Short mmCIF file of C-alpha atoms in Angstrom, two decimals:
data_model
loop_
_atom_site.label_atom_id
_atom_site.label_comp_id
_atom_site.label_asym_id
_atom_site.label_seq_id
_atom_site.Cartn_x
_atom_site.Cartn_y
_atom_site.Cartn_z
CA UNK A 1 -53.68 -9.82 56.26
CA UNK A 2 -54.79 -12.91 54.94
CA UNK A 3 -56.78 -13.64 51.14
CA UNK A 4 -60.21 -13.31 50.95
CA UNK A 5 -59.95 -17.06 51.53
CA UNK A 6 -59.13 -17.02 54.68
CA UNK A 7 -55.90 -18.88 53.68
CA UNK A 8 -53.01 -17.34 54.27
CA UNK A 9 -48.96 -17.31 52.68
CA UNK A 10 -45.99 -18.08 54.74
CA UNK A 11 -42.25 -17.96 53.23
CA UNK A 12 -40.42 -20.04 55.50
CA UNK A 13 -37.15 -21.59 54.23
CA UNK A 14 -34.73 -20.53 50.84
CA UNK A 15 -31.90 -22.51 49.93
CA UNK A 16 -29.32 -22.24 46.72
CA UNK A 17 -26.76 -23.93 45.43
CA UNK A 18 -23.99 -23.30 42.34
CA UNK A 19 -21.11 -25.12 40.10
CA UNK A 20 -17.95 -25.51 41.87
CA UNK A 21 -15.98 -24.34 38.40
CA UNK A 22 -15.87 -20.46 38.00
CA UNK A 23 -15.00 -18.57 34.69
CA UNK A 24 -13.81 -15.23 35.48
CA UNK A 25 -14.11 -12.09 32.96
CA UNK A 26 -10.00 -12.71 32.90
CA UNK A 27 -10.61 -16.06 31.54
CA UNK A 28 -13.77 -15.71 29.39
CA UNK A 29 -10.91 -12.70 27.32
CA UNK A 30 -9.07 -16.25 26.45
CA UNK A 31 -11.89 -17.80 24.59
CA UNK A 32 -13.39 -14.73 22.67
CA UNK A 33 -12.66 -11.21 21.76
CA UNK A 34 -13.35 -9.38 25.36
CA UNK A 35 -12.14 -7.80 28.66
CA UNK A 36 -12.93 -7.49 32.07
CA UNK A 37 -13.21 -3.91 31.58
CA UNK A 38 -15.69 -4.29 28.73
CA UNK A 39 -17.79 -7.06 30.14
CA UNK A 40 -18.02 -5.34 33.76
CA UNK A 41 -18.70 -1.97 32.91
CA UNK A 42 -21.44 -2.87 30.48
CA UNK A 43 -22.97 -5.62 32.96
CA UNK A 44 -21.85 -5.62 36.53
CA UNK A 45 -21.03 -8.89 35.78
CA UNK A 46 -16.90 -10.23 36.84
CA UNK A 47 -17.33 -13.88 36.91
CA UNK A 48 -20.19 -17.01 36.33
CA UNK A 49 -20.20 -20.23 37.83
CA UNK A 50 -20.47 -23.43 35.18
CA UNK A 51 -21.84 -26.68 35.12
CA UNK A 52 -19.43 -30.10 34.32
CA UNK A 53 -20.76 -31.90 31.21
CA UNK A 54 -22.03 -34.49 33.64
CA UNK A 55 -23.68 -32.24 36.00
CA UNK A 56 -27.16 -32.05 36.38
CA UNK A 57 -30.52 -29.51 36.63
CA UNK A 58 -31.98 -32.42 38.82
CA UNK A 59 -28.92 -32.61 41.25
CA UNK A 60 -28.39 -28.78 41.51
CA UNK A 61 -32.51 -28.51 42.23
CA UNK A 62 -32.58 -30.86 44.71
CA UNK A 63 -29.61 -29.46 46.50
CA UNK A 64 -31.41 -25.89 46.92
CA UNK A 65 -34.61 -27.66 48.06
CA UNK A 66 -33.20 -29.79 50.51
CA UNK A 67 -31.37 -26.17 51.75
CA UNK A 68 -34.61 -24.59 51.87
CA UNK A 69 -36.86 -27.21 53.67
CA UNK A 70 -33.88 -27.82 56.27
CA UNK A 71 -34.24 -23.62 56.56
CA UNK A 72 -37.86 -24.21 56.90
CA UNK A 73 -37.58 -26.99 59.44
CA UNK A 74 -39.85 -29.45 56.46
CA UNK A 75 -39.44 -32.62 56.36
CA UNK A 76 -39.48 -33.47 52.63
CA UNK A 77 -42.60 -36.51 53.64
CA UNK A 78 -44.81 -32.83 54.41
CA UNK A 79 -44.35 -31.48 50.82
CA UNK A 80 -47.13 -31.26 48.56
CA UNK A 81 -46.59 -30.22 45.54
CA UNK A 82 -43.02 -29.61 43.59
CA UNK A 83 -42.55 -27.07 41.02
CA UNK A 84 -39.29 -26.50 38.75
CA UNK A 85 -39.03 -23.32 36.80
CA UNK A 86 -36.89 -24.34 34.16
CA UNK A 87 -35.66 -23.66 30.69
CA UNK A 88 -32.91 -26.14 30.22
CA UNK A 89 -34.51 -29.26 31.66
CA UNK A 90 -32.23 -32.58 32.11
CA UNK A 91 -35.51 -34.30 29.74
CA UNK A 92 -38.06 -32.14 27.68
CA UNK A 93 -40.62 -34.31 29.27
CA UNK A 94 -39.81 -32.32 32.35
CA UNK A 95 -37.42 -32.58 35.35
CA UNK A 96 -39.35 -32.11 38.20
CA UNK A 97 -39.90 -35.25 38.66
CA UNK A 98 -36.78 -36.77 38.88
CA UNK A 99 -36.42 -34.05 41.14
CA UNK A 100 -38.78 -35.58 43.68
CA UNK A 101 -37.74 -38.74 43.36
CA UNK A 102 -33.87 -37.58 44.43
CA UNK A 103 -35.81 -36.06 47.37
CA UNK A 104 -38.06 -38.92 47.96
CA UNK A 105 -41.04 -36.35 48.37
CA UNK A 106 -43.53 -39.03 47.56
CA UNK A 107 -46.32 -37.71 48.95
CA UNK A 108 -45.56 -34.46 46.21
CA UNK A 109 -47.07 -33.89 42.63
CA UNK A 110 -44.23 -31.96 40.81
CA UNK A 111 -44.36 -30.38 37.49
CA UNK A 112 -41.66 -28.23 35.57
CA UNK A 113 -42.95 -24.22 34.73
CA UNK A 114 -41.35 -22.66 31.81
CA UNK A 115 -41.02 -18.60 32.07
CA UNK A 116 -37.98 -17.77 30.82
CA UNK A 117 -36.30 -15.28 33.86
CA UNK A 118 -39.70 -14.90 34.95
CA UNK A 119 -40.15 -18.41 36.08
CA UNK A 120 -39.72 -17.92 39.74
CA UNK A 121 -41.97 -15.07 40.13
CA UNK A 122 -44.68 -16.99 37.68
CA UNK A 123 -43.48 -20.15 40.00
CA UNK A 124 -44.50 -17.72 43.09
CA UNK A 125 -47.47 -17.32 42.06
CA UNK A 126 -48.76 -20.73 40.62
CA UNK A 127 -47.99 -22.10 43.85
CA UNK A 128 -49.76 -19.27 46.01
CA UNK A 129 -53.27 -20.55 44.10
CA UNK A 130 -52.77 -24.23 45.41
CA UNK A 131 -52.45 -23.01 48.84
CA UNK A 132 -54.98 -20.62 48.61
CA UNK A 133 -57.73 -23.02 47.57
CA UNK A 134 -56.58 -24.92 50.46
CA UNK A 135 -55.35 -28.09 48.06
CA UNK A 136 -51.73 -28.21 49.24
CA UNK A 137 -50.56 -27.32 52.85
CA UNK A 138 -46.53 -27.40 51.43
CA UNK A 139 -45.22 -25.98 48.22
CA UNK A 140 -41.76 -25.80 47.05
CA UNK A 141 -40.44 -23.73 44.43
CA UNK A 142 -37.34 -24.14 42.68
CA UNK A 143 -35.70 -21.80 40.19
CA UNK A 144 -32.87 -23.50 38.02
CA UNK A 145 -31.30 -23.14 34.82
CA UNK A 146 -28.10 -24.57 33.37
CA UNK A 147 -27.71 -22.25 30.21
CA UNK A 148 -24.40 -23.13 29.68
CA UNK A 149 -25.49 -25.60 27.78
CA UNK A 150 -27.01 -23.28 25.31
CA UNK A 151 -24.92 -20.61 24.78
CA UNK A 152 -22.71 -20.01 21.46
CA UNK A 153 -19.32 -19.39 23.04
CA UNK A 154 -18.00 -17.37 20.30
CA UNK A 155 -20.78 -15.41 20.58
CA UNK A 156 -19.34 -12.26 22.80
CA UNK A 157 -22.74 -10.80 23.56
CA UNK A 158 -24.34 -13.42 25.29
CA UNK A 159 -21.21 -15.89 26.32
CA UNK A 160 -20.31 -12.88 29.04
CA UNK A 161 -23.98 -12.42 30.51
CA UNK A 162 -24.82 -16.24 32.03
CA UNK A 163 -24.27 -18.58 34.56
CA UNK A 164 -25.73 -21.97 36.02
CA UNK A 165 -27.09 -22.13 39.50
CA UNK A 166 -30.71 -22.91 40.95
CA UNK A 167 -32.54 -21.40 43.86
CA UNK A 168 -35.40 -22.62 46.24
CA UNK A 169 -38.28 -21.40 48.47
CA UNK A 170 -40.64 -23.13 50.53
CA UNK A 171 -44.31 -21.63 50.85
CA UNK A 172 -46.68 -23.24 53.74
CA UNK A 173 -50.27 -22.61 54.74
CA UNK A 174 -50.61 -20.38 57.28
CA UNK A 175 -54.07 -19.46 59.48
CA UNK A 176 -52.38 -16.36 61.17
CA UNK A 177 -51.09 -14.18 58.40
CA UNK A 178 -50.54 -13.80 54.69
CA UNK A 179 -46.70 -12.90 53.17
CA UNK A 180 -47.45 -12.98 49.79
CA UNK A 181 -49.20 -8.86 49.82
CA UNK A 182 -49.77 -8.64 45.89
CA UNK A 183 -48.63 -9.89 42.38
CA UNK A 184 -49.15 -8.72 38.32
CA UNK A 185 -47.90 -11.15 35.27
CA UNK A 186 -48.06 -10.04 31.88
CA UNK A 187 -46.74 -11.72 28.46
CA UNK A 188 -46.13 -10.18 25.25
CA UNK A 189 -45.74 -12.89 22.57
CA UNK A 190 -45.08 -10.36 19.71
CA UNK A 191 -41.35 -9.09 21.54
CA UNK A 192 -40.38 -13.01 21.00
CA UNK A 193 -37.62 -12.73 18.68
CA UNK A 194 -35.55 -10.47 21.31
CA UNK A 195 -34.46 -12.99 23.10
CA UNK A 196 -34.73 -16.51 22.06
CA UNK A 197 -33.52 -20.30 22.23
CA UNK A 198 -35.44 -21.85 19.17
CA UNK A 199 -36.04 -24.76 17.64
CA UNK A 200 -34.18 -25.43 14.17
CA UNK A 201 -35.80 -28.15 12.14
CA UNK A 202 -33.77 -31.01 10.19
CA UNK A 203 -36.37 -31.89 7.00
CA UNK A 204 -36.35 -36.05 7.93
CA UNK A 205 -37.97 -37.61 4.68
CA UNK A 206 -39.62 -40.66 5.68
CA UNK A 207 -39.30 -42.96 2.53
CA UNK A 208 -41.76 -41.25 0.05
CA UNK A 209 -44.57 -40.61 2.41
CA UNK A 210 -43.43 -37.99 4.83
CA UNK A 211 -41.59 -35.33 5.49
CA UNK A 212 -41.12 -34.54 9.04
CA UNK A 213 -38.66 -32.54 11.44
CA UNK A 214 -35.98 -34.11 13.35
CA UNK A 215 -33.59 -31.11 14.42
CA UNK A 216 -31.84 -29.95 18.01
CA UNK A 217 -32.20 -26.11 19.42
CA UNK A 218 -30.12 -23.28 18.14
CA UNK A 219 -28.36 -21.31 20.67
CA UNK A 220 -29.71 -17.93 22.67
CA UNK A 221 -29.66 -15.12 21.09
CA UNK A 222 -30.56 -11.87 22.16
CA UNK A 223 -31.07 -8.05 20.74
CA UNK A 224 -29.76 -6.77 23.70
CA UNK A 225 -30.84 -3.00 23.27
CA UNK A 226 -34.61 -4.02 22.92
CA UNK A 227 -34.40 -6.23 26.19
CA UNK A 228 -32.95 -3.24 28.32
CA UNK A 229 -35.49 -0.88 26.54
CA UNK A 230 -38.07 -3.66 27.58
CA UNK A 231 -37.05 -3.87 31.09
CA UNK A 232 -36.72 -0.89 31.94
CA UNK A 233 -39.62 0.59 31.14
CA UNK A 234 -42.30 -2.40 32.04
CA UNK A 235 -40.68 -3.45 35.64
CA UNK A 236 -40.89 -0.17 37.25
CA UNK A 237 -44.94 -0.73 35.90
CA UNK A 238 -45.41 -3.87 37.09
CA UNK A 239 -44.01 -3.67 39.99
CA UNK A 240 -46.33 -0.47 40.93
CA UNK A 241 -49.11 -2.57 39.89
CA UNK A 242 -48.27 -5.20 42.27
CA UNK A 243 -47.80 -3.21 45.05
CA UNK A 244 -50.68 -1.07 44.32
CA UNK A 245 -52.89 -4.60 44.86
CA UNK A 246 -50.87 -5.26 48.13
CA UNK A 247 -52.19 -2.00 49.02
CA UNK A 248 -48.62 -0.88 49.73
CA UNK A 249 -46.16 2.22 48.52
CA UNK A 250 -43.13 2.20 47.21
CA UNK A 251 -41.83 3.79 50.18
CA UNK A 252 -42.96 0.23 52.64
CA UNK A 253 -40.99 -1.42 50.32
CA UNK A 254 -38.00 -2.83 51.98
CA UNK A 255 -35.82 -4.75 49.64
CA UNK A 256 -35.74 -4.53 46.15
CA UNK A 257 -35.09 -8.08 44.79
CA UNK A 258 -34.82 -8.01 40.71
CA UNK A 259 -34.00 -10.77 38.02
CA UNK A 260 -30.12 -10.59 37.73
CA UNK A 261 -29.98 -9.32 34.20
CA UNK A 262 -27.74 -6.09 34.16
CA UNK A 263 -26.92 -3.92 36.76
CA UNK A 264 -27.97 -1.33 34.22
CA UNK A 265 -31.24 -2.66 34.40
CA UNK A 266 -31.18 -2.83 38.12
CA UNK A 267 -29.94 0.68 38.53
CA UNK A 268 -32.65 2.09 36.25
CA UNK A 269 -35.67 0.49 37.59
CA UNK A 270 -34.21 1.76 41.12
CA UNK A 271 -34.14 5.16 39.59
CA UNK A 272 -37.34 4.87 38.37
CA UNK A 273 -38.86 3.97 40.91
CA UNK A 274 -36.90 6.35 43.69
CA UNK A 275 -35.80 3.32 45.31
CA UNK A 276 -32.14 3.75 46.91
CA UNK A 277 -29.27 1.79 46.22
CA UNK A 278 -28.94 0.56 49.60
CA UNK A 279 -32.24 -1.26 49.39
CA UNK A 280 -31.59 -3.19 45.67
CA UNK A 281 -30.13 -6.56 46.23
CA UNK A 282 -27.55 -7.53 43.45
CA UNK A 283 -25.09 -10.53 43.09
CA UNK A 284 -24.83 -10.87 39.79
CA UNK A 285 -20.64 -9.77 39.82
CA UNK A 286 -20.49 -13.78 41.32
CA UNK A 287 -22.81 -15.49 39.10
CA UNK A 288 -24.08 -13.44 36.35
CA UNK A 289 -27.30 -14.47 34.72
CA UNK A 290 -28.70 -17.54 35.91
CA UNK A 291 -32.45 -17.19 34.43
CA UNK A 292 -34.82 -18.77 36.76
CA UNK A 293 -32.35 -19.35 39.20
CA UNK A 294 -31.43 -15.31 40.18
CA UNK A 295 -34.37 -14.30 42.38
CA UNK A 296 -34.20 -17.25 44.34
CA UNK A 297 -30.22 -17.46 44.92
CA UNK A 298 -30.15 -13.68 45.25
CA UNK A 299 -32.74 -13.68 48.24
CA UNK A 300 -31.14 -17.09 49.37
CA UNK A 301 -27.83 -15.46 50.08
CA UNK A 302 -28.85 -12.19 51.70
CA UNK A 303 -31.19 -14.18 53.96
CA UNK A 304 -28.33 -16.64 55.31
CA UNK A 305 -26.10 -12.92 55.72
CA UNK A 306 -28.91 -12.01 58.08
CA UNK A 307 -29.59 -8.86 55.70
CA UNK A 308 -32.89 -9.79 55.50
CA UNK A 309 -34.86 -10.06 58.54
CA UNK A 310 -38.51 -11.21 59.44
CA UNK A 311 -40.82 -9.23 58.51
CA UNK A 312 -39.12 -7.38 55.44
CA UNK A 313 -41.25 -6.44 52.65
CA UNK A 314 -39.64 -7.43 49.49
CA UNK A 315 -40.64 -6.06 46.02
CA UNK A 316 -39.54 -9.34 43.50
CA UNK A 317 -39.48 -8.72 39.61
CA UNK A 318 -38.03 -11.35 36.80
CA UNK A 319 -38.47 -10.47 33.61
CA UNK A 320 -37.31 -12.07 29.89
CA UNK A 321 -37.81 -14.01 26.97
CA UNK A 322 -41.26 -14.86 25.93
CA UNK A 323 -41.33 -12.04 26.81
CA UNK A 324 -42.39 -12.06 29.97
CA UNK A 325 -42.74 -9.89 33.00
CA UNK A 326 -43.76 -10.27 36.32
CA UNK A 327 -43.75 -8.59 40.11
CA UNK A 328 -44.65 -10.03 43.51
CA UNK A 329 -45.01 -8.76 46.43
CA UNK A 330 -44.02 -10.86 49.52
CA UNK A 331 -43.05 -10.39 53.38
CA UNK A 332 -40.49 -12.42 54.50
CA UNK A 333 -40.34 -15.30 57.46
#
């Protein structure tokens, strides 16, 4: 049914893409203290895929677009509007455009969206108002992170959880029918510190005058135990909540497609939510966590394996730093 608008959602097209070079749990034991055993029984995860020092967020975003709007059957001159959910931009003045200048979308406006995990499902949504308004006709979403460029790799609880990779949806207009049934985003700025990738000041004295701060970003670090606490307790909530504004049951629910974090985290919010195995999509043994990037390469992949037909009601959650939670609700095709 369409919005209230009389504007309706259509998901037409995904499209991924990921580093050639793999790290395996086997070789990830050679650089710090660790196992296969330990890594995959705690995470699900057995290997990550890693980004060359030359390699970058722009090339790997553009790749999953132009995946998705060949899915799609787009041409890139149709696109409207651009938007990168990123936190590990090429440029802290934002990506997203270089991105649609590799595409040549020049017809697009593109901006970067920073959510942490979230990003895709806040990405989702943001781009769902601009069609719904009737302002843009052709929206494409990208999810892509390269956080292998921020990780401490002596640091044996994070080093093992994340990969690089980006992931990309295109949403069009549609006067026939909506696919996008409900959504719910929430933020809670005082959880921060749990998971963070923070600025660290270097005092710059400028002559006698000034004193100002010229520094880089420290590395992410994460209280893992609060995070799983966190997520498993607010995405079985927020993921009610959206469904409960797509008018919609658990039991319609389809797919269950959920930020690649843990399979902990996956299997509890399943368990929660009586939700069986068989319907909770999970690749995170291949990639492990890739942020922004997980929803979208997740669904990418299970759509090309024809797992996912037209039609399927999927129930999406990302959740993390910030932090920040979020749920939406979409049909597929």
């Amino acid at each position: 049914m369409q919005d209230q608008s009389g504007i309706g959602i259509a998901i037409t097209g995904s499209g991924s893409t990921v580093p050639p070079v793999v790290l395996d749990n086997q070789g990830l034991s050679q650089i710090v203290d660790t196992s296969d055993e330990w890594i995959s029984t705690r995470t699900g995860i057995r290997q990550r895929r890693l980004a060359a020092p030359n390699e970058s967020l722009r090339s790997i975003a553009a790749q999953a677009a132009q995946q998705a709007l060949a899915m799609a059957k787009v041409s890139v001159t149709e696109v409207d509007l651009i938007i990168l959910a990123t936190s590990t931009p090429d440029d802290l003045f934002g990506t997203a455009s270089q991105v649609q200048a590799t595409l040549g979308a020049t017809k697009a406006a593109a901006f970067d969206l920073t959510a942490a995990c979230s990003g895709f499902v806040f990405g989702m949504v943001t781009a769902a108002q601009f069609i719904r308004t009737g302002t843009y006709q052709t929206v494409v979403v990208i999810g892509a992170d390269i956080l292998s460029r921020w990780v401490d790799w002596s640091d044996r609880r994070t080093c093992v959880l994340f990969g690089d990779g980006a992931g990309a949806i295109v949403m069009q207009a549609s006067p026939v029918s909506d696919g996008l049934l409900g959504f719910e985003l929430h933020n809670d700025g005082s959880q921060n510190g749990c998971l963070t990738l923070s600025y660290q000041p270097q005092p710059h004295p400028l002559g006698e005058i000034v004193t100002v701060g010229q520094g880089t970003f420290n590395p992410i670090a994460m209280n893992g135990q609060e995070v799983y606490r966190f997520a498993v307790k607010r995405v079985p909530e927020v993921i009610e909540k959206a469904l409960f504004r797509a008018n919609l049951t658990v039991e319609q629910v389809d797919w269950l497609l959920l930020h690649q974090a843990n399979q902990r985290i996956l299997d509890a919010v399943a368990q929660r939510l009586g939700i069986s195995n068989e319907k909770v999509i999970s690749n995170m043994a291949n990639y492990g966590n890739t942020s922004a990037a997980s929803i979208p390469i997740a669904l990418d992949e299970v759509v090309r394996a024809g797992t996912i037909q037209p039609g399927d009601v999927i129930a999406a959650s990302g959740f993390g730093a910030g932090l920040t939670w979020g749920a939406t609700i979409f049909r597929w095709g």
